[in-house]
Each structure stands twice: as structure tokens, then as C-alpha cells.
């Protein structure tokens, strides 16, 4: 998941800039975010620019965020399924969040980044 925020108006967007966390991953105490999922763009920076320039700025981080998500999922440990074995994507037989046959989608761990 990627979250795109466009700030409209002349408000102070310092908190949104911190949430965007382009320079370092977000922290809360000793906990660190697994990846950056937020893209913040203040509209006022683009009010005299073409819509294409705004769209490019808003969407520029999404491809990298999707790649990071799939790389993270590919490196998850195996999930033990209810049938007594390790489940995984079809034909691979190991980790990843997936649908178990007849059981619906498996539940990601509490610290999953999405």
C-alpha cells in the first residue's frame, strides 16, 4: 500500500513532511517502520505548474514503494498452515502471505508493513 497526500492551502505541513520520511524511516521509540509508504506533495508548489508536473511528483515514489513491498514479502519466513505443512505461493512451497486452499486468505502478522 502507498499513501499519497496532497496538501491544499497555506497551512503548516511540517508534520506531513515528517510523515513522508524521504530522508529516514519513521521511528516511534525503538520501533522503526519497515519501509516508506507515504508521498506528500504540497499543492502550493505546483499551482502555477502543469497538471503533468504535479502528477509526476505525486506518483514518483509509488514504483519504488511497490518494489520494496514485494521484496519484503518475498523474504518473509514460511507460514505454517492448518494442514500441517508450510504454505506459500503456488508451486513454491514456502513463505509469503497467501490464500490457503479452502481457508481463505491467511492473516498477516501484526507488524506487517501493509
mmCIF file of C-alpha atoms in Angstrom, residues 16-64:
data_model
loop_
_atom_site.group_PDB
_atom_site.id
_atom_site.type_symbol
_atom_site.label_atom_id
_atom_site.label_comp_id
_atom_site.label_asym_id
_atom_site.label_seq_id
_atom_site.Cartn_x
_atom_site.Cartn_y
_atom_site.Cartn_z
ATOM 1 C CA UNK A 16 3.154 15.817 6.673
ATOM 2 C CA UNK A 17 6.773 16.322 5.545
ATOM 3 C CA UNK A 18 7.944 14.222 8.534
ATOM 4 C CA UNK A 19 5.352 11.546 7.745
ATOM 5 C CA UNK A 20 6.686 11.409 4.172
ATOM 6 C CA UNK A 21 10.049 10.350 5.670
ATOM 7 C CA UNK A 22 12.106 10.639 2.484
ATOM 8 C CA UNK A 23 15.350 11.072 4.454
ATOM 9 C CA UNK A 24 14.908 8.348 7.090
ATOM 10 C CA UNK A 25 12.301 5.747 8.023
ATOM 11 C CA UNK A 26 9.745 6.764 10.638
ATOM 12 C CA UNK A 27 10.503 5.885 14.265
ATOM 13 C CA UNK A 28 8.373 5.553 17.372
ATOM 14 C CA UNK A 29 10.629 4.898 20.333
ATOM 15 C CA UNK A 30 12.721 1.869 19.417
ATOM 16 C CA UNK A 31 10.336 0.767 16.643
ATOM 17 C CA UNK A 32 11.304 1.622 13.075
ATOM 18 C CA UNK A 33 8.999 1.464 10.056
ATOM 19 C CA UNK A 34 9.764 -1.367 7.635
ATOM 20 C CA UNK A 35 9.524 0.929 4.616
ATOM 21 C CA UNK A 36 8.395 4.365 3.422
ATOM 22 C CA UNK A 37 4.798 4.214 2.191
ATOM 23 C CA UNK A 38 3.866 7.924 2.207
ATOM 24 C CA UNK A 39 4.321 10.500 -0.542
ATOM 25 C CA UNK A 40 3.405 14.066 0.457
ATOM 26 C CA UNK A 41 3.245 16.920 -2.025
ATOM 27 C CA UNK A 42 2.158 20.460 -1.129
ATOM 28 C CA UNK A 43 -0.163 21.660 -3.910
ATOM 29 C CA UNK A 44 1.038 25.253 -3.493
ATOM 30 C CA UNK A 45 4.381 24.202 -5.017
ATOM 31 C CA UNK A 46 2.538 23.285 -8.232
ATOM 32 C CA UNK A 47 -0.308 25.793 -8.501
ATOM 33 C CA UNK A 48 1.410 27.536 -11.434
ATOM 34 C CA UNK A 49 2.781 24.328 -12.980
ATOM 35 C CA UNK A 50 1.202 21.963 -15.452
ATOM 36 C CA UNK A 51 -1.011 19.153 -14.116
ATOM 37 C CA UNK A 52 1.509 16.705 -15.589
ATOM 38 C CA UNK A 53 4.238 18.045 -13.312
ATOM 39 C CA UNK A 54 2.004 17.661 -10.235
ATOM 40 C CA UNK A 55 1.047 14.117 -11.255
ATOM 41 C CA UNK A 56 4.684 13.166 -11.807
ATOM 42 C CA UNK A 57 5.662 14.457 -8.359
ATOM 43 C CA UNK A 58 2.718 12.783 -6.640
ATOM 44 C CA UNK A 59 3.388 9.388 -8.253
ATOM 45 C CA UNK A 60 7.210 9.374 -8.400
ATOM 46 C CA UNK A 61 7.739 7.176 -5.308
ATOM 47 C CA UNK A 62 4.974 4.633 -5.958
ATOM 48 C CA UNK A 63 7.015 2.267 -8.214
ATOM 49 C CA UNK A 64 9.797 2.059 -5.623
#
